Amino acid sequence: MTTVLFLSGSPSFSSKTDKLLRQIEEAFQNKGANTFFYSVTDVPPADLVFAHFNSQAVASIIKKVEVADVIVIGSPIYKASVTGVLKSLIDLFPERSFAGKTILPIATGGTLAHYLALDYSFTPVLQTLGATTILKSIFILDTHLKRTEIGVEIVSKEGKERIDKAIEHLLNNSVGVKL
């Protein structure tokens, strides 16, 4: 069984990014994957601001990183980068934490001008942690997400297709993923 860890980099409790990741998590669960979900909001702010490497909340996330086959990391894009709070969390992970993991970066943003933020500012961070299998990033415009009573709906056909293809690839591809 594939184990998928979701990391949400949104500091907002009503985030579209968070809701999108929850929707993707549900799709993985429906296909038999074992999932875990963490948000930067699960970590006390002081642990992030003061780089508490011995934080219990961070240690809990690191334990799930260790057992995960796939890590889906999502963030809204703020000022051409993933959120600072997500970067602060990842900075607390041990070196090579992502070695042997398959990573799927997902971002939401207000304009296509932010699309390259994942490739230029986030991929190098993932590689520094040992990630060698990083799938093509998925970027969803805010205008392609519609809030619903239970979450969000992707109103872009292309966005839905890219996410569905990524899920199928991750569940069916044996490279870097235990099935």
PDB file of C-alpha atoms in Angstrom:
ATOM      1  CA  MET A   1       0.000   0.000   0.000  1.00  0.00           C
ATOM      2  CA  THR A   2       1.293   3.425  -0.924  1.00  0.00           C
ATOM      3  CA  THR A   3       1.694   5.890   1.939  1.00  0.00           C
ATOM      4  CA  VAL A   4       1.164   9.529   1.009  1.00  0.00           C
ATOM      5  CA  LEU A   5       2.039  12.458   3.261  1.00  0.00           C
ATOM      6  CA  PHE A   6       0.399  15.807   2.592  1.00  0.00           C
ATOM      7  CA  LEU A   7       2.088  18.998   3.790  1.00  0.00           C
ATOM      8  CA  SER A   8       0.099  22.202   3.540  1.00  0.00           C
ATOM      9  CA  GLY A   9       2.090  25.395   3.611  1.00  0.00           C
ATOM     10  CA  SER A  10      -0.887  27.691   4.008  1.00  0.00           C
ATOM     11  CA  PRO A  11      -1.032  29.658   7.251  1.00  0.00           C
ATOM     12  CA  SER A  12      -4.757  30.297   6.729  1.00  0.00           C
ATOM     13  CA  PHE A  13      -7.346  28.053   8.367  1.00  0.00           C
ATOM     14  CA  SER A  14      -9.777  28.655   5.486  1.00  0.00           C
ATOM     15  CA  SER A  15      -7.244  28.250   2.699  1.00  0.00           C
ATOM     16  CA  LYS A  16      -8.228  27.121  -0.792  1.00  0.00           C
ATOM     17  CA  THR A  17      -4.846  25.413  -1.008  1.00  0.00           C
ATOM     18  CA  ASP A  18      -5.556  23.419   2.141  1.00  0.00           C
ATOM     19  CA  LYS A  19      -8.990  22.422   0.856  1.00  0.00           C
ATOM     20  CA  LEU A  20      -7.516  21.419  -2.514  1.00  0.00           C
ATOM     21  CA  LEU A  21      -4.955  19.200  -0.791  1.00  0.00           C
ATOM     22  CA  ARG A  22      -7.727  17.606   1.295  1.00  0.00           C
ATOM     23  CA  GLN A  23      -9.622  16.853  -1.907  1.00  0.00           C
ATOM     24  CA  ILE A  24      -6.534  15.234  -3.431  1.00  0.00           C
ATOM     25  CA  GLU A  25      -5.978  13.289  -0.212  1.00  0.00           C
ATOM     26  CA  GLU A  26      -9.520  11.924  -0.465  1.00  0.00           C
ATOM     27  CA  ALA A  27      -8.849  10.811  -4.048  1.00  0.00           C
ATOM     28  CA  PHE A  28      -5.758   8.892  -2.864  1.00  0.00           C
ATOM     29  CA  GLN A  29      -7.742   7.314  -0.022  1.00  0.00           C
ATOM     30  CA  ASN A  30     -10.482   6.252  -2.444  1.00  0.00           C
ATOM     31  CA  LYS A  31      -7.831   4.397  -4.431  1.00  0.00           C
ATOM     32  CA  GLY A  32      -6.541   2.562  -1.349  1.00  0.00           C
ATOM     33  CA  ALA A  33      -3.582   4.716  -0.312  1.00  0.00           C
ATOM     34  CA  ASN A  34      -2.709   5.293   3.317  1.00  0.00           C
ATOM     35  CA  THR A  35      -2.508   9.068   3.962  1.00  0.00           C
ATOM     36  CA  PHE A  36      -1.372  11.539   6.581  1.00  0.00           C
ATOM     37  CA  PHE A  37      -2.091  15.275   6.493  1.00  0.00           C
ATOM     38  CA  TYR A  38      -0.156  18.033   8.229  1.00  0.00           C
ATOM     39  CA  SER A  39      -0.411  21.767   7.965  1.00  0.00           C
ATOM     40  CA  VAL A  40       2.039  24.415   9.057  1.00  0.00           C
ATOM     41  CA  THR A  41      -0.761  25.465  11.414  1.00  0.00           C
ATOM     42  CA  ASP A  42      -0.188  22.179  13.313  1.00  0.00           C
ATOM     43  CA  VAL A  43       3.184  23.484  14.492  1.00  0.00           C
ATOM     44  CA  PRO A  44       3.402  26.092  17.243  1.00  0.00           C
ATOM     45  CA  PRO A  45       4.536  29.379  15.667  1.00  0.00           C
ATOM     46  CA  ALA A  46       7.372  29.754  18.182  1.00  0.00           C
ATOM     47  CA  ASP A  47       8.838  26.426  17.031  1.00  0.00           C
ATOM     48  CA  LEU A  48       9.064  27.795  13.517  1.00  0.00           C
ATOM     49  CA  VAL A  49      10.199  31.316  14.352  1.00  0.00           C
ATOM     50  CA  PHE A  50      12.895  30.198  16.787  1.00  0.00           C
ATOM     51  CA  ALA A  51      13.894  27.057  14.830  1.00  0.00           C
ATOM     52  CA  HIS A  52      13.138  24.581  17.618  1.00  0.00           C
ATOM     53  CA  PHE A  53      14.708  21.477  16.123  1.00  0.00           C
ATOM     54  CA  ASN A  54      13.497  19.483  19.139  1.00  0.00           C
ATOM     55  CA  SER A  55       9.834  20.451  18.633  1.00  0.00           C
ATOM     56  CA  GLN A  56       7.438  17.567  19.294  1.00  0.00           C
ATOM     57  CA  ALA A  57       5.127  18.766  16.516  1.00  0.00           C
ATOM     58  CA  VAL A  58       7.978  18.828  14.004  1.00  0.00           C
ATOM     59  CA  ALA A  59       9.259  15.435  15.211  1.00  0.00           C
ATOM     60  CA  SER A  60       5.799  13.980  14.559  1.00  0.00           C
ATOM     61  CA  ILE A  61       5.852  15.264  10.979  1.00  0.00           C
ATOM     62  CA  ILE A  62       9.404  13.987  10.426  1.00  0.00           C
ATOM     63  CA  LYS A  63       8.331  10.487  11.542  1.00  0.00           C
ATOM     64  CA  LYS A  64       5.609  10.524   8.877  1.00  0.00           C
ATOM     65  CA  VAL A  65       8.093  11.801   6.273  1.00  0.00           C
ATOM     66  CA  GLU A  66      10.264   8.777   7.080  1.00  0.00           C
ATOM     67  CA  VAL A  67       7.470   6.259   6.343  1.00  0.00           C
ATOM     68  CA  ALA A  68       5.941   8.079   3.362  1.00  0.00           C
ATOM     69  CA  ASP A  69       6.467   6.843  -0.170  1.00  0.00           C
ATOM     70  CA  VAL A  70       5.006  10.012  -1.687  1.00  0.00           C
ATOM     71  CA  ILE A  71       4.982  13.556  -0.327  1.00  0.00           C
ATOM     72  CA  VAL A  72       2.492  16.045  -1.732  1.00  0.00           C
ATOM     73  CA  ILE A  73       3.489  19.564  -0.722  1.00  0.00           C
ATOM     74  CA  GLY A  74       1.100  22.403  -1.371  1.00  0.00           C
ATOM     75  CA  SER A  75       1.400  26.106  -0.861  1.00  0.00           C
ATOM     76  CA  PRO A  76      -0.184  29.308  -1.980  1.00  0.00           C
ATOM     77  CA  ILE A  77       2.306  31.494  -3.790  1.00  0.00           C
ATOM     78  CA  TYR A  78       2.985  34.774  -2.012  1.00  0.00           C
ATOM     79  CA  LYS A  79       5.297  37.310  -3.628  1.00  0.00           C
ATOM     80  CA  ALA A  80       6.718  34.779  -6.107  1.00  0.00           C
ATOM     81  CA  SER A  81       7.508  32.045  -3.574  1.00  0.00           C
ATOM     82  CA  VAL A  82       5.979  29.401  -1.352  1.00  0.00           C
ATOM     83  CA  THR A  83       4.990  30.666   2.070  1.00  0.00           C
ATOM     84  CA  GLY A  84       7.760  31.570   4.473  1.00  0.00           C
ATOM     85  CA  VAL A  85       6.168  29.459   7.169  1.00  0.00           C
ATOM     86  CA  LEU A  86       6.418  26.356   4.937  1.00  0.00           C
ATOM     87  CA  LYS A  87      10.085  27.109   4.299  1.00  0.00           C
ATOM     88  CA  SER A  88      10.601  27.535   8.064  1.00  0.00           C
ATOM     89  CA  LEU A  89       9.078  24.100   8.670  1.00  0.00           C
ATOM     90  CA  ILE A  90      11.130  22.406   5.983  1.00  0.00           C
ATOM     91  CA  ASP A  91      14.290  24.040   7.341  1.00  0.00           C
ATOM     92  CA  LEU A  92      13.766  21.969  10.512  1.00  0.00           C
ATOM     93  CA  PHE A  93      13.851  18.649   8.620  1.00  0.00           C
ATOM     94  CA  PRO A  94      17.088  16.641   8.743  1.00  0.00           C
ATOM     95  CA  GLU A  95      19.315  16.525   5.681  1.00  0.00           C
ATOM     96  CA  ARG A  96      18.281  13.912   3.123  1.00  0.00           C
ATOM     97  CA  SER A  97      14.745  13.670   4.592  1.00  0.00           C
ATOM     98  CA  PHE A  98      13.286  13.407   1.095  1.00  0.00           C
ATOM     99  CA  ALA A  99      15.785  10.852  -0.235  1.00  0.00           C
ATOM    100  CA  GLY A 100      13.948   7.959  -1.856  1.00  0.00           C
ATOM    101  CA  LYS A 101      10.621   9.826  -1.785  1.00  0.00           C
ATOM    102  CA  THR A 102       8.533  10.896  -4.739  1.00  0.00           C
ATOM    103  CA  ILE A 103       7.511  14.531  -4.381  1.00  0.00           C
ATOM    104  CA  LEU A 104       4.518  16.261  -5.972  1.00  0.00           C
ATOM    105  CA  PRO A 105       4.625  20.056  -5.541  1.00  0.00           C
ATOM    106  CA  ILE A 106       1.267  21.826  -5.866  1.00  0.00           C
ATOM    107  CA  ALA A 107       0.642  25.549  -5.670  1.00  0.00           C
ATOM    108  CA  THR A 108      -2.193  27.989  -5.982  1.00  0.00           C
ATOM    109  CA  GLY A 109      -1.854  31.593  -6.963  1.00  0.00           C
ATOM    110  CA  GLY A 110      -3.580  34.614  -8.360  1.00  0.00           C
ATOM    111  CA  THR A 111      -1.696  34.878 -11.641  1.00  0.00           C
ATOM    112  CA  LEU A 112       0.191  32.670 -14.068  1.00  0.00           C
ATOM    113  CA  ALA A 113       3.205  34.898 -13.433  1.00  0.00           C
ATOM    114  CA  HIS A 114       3.697  32.867 -10.222  1.00  0.00           C
ATOM    115  CA  TYR A 115       3.867  29.529 -12.019  1.00  0.00           C
ATOM    116  CA  LEU A 116       7.658  29.405 -12.189  1.00  0.00           C
ATOM    117  CA  ALA A 117       8.021  30.038  -8.450  1.00  0.00           C
ATOM    118  CA  LEU A 118       7.810  26.293  -7.851  1.00  0.00           C
ATOM    119  CA  ASP A 119      10.596  25.478 -10.287  1.00  0.00           C
ATOM    120  CA  TYR A 120      12.897  28.329  -9.393  1.00  0.00           C
ATOM    121  CA  SER A 121      12.450  28.767  -5.666  1.00  0.00           C
ATOM    122  CA  PHE A 122      11.012  25.508  -4.354  1.00  0.00           C
ATOM    123  CA  THR A 123      12.565  22.688  -6.381  1.00  0.00           C
ATOM    124  CA  PRO A 124      16.102  23.583  -5.183  1.00  0.00           C
ATOM    125  CA  VAL A 125      14.883  23.368  -1.558  1.00  0.00           C
ATOM    126  CA  LEU A 126      13.413  19.915  -2.216  1.00  0.00           C
ATOM    127  CA  GLN A 127      16.642  18.790  -3.887  1.00  0.00           C
ATOM    128  CA  THR A 128      18.653  20.017  -0.916  1.00  0.00           C
ATOM    129  CA  LEU A 129      16.646  17.592   1.228  1.00  0.00           C
ATOM    130  CA  GLY A 130      17.622  14.735  -1.071  1.00  0.00           C
ATOM    131  CA  ALA A 131      14.613  14.617  -3.376  1.00  0.00           C
ATOM    132  CA  THR A 132      15.530  13.142  -6.724  1.00  0.00           C
ATOM    133  CA  THR A 133      12.071  12.126  -7.934  1.00  0.00           C
ATOM    134  CA  ILE A 134      10.105  15.360  -8.203  1.00  0.00           C
ATOM    135  CA  LEU A 135       7.075  15.255 -10.439  1.00  0.00           C
ATOM    136  CA  LYS A 136       6.180  18.195 -12.645  1.00  0.00           C
ATOM    137  CA  SER A 137       4.663  20.878 -10.437  1.00  0.00           C
ATOM    138  CA  ILE A 138       0.948  21.531 -10.594  1.00  0.00           C
ATOM    139  CA  PHE A 139      -0.141  25.161 -10.439  1.00  0.00           C
ATOM    140  CA  ILE A 140      -3.813  26.025 -10.071  1.00  0.00           C
ATOM    141  CA  LEU A 141      -5.042  29.588 -10.476  1.00  0.00           C
ATOM    142  CA  ASP A 142      -7.230  30.871  -7.648  1.00  0.00           C
ATOM    143  CA  THR A 143      -9.896  31.652 -10.247  1.00  0.00           C
ATOM    144  CA  HIS A 144      -9.961  27.941 -11.165  1.00  0.00           C
ATOM    145  CA  LEU A 145     -10.993  27.022  -7.611  1.00  0.00           C
ATOM    146  CA  LYS A 146     -14.551  27.571  -6.444  1.00  0.00           C
ATOM    147  CA  ARG A 147     -15.402  27.324  -2.761  1.00  0.00           C
ATOM    148  CA  THR A 148     -18.155  24.872  -1.875  1.00  0.00           C
ATOM    149  CA  GLU A 149     -19.825  24.012   1.415  1.00  0.00           C
ATOM    150  CA  ILE A 150     -17.447  21.100   1.947  1.00  0.00           C
ATOM    151  CA  GLY A 151     -14.246  22.336   0.309  1.00  0.00           C
ATOM    152  CA  VAL A 152     -13.296  23.499  -3.155  1.00  0.00           C
ATOM    153  CA  GLU A 153     -14.155  22.476  -6.674  1.00  0.00           C
ATOM    154  CA  ILE A 154     -11.628  22.684  -9.469  1.00  0.00           C
ATOM    155  CA  VAL A 155     -13.516  24.423 -12.264  1.00  0.00           C
ATOM    156  CA  SER A 156     -10.653  24.094 -14.744  1.00  0.00           C
ATOM    157  CA  LYS A 157     -10.825  20.946 -16.887  1.00  0.00           C
ATOM    158  CA  GLU A 158      -7.046  21.087 -17.392  1.00  0.00           C
ATOM    159  CA  GLY A 159      -6.414  21.401 -13.657  1.00  0.00           C
ATOM    160  CA  LYS A 160      -8.612  18.389 -12.898  1.00  0.00           C
ATOM    161  CA  GLU A 161      -6.904  16.342 -15.584  1.00  0.00           C
ATOM    162  CA  ARG A 162      -3.390  17.203 -14.368  1.00  0.00           C
ATOM    163  CA  ILE A 163      -4.237  16.246 -10.801  1.00  0.00           C
ATOM    164  CA  ASP A 164      -5.953  13.011 -11.873  1.00  0.00           C
ATOM    165  CA  LYS A 165      -2.955  12.083 -14.045  1.00  0.00           C
ATOM    166  CA  ALA A 166      -0.540  12.776 -11.181  1.00  0.00           C
ATOM    167  CA  ILE A 167      -2.553  10.600  -8.783  1.00  0.00           C
ATOM    168  CA  GLU A 168      -2.696   7.730 -11.282  1.00  0.00           C
ATOM    169  CA  HIS A 169       1.020   8.064 -11.999  1.00  0.00           C
ATOM    170  CA  LEU A 170       1.911   8.012  -8.324  1.00  0.00           C
ATOM    171  CA  LEU A 171      -0.247   4.978  -7.614  1.00  0.00           C
ATOM    172  CA  ASN A 172       0.805   3.005 -10.692  1.00  0.00           C
ATOM    173  CA  ASN A 173       4.463   3.906 -11.136  1.00  0.00           C
ATOM    174  CA  SER A 174       6.836   1.713  -9.203  1.00  0.00           C
ATOM    175  CA  VAL A 175       9.779   4.139  -9.477  1.00  0.00           C
ATOM    176  CA  GLY A 176      10.401   5.418  -5.971  1.00  0.00           C
ATOM    177  CA  VAL A 177       6.994   4.225  -4.785  1.00  0.00           C
ATOM    178  CA  LYS A 178       6.242   1.040  -2.897  1.00  0.00           C
ATOM    179  CA  LEU A 179       2.959  -0.431  -4.079  1.00  0.00           C
TER     180      LEU A 179
END
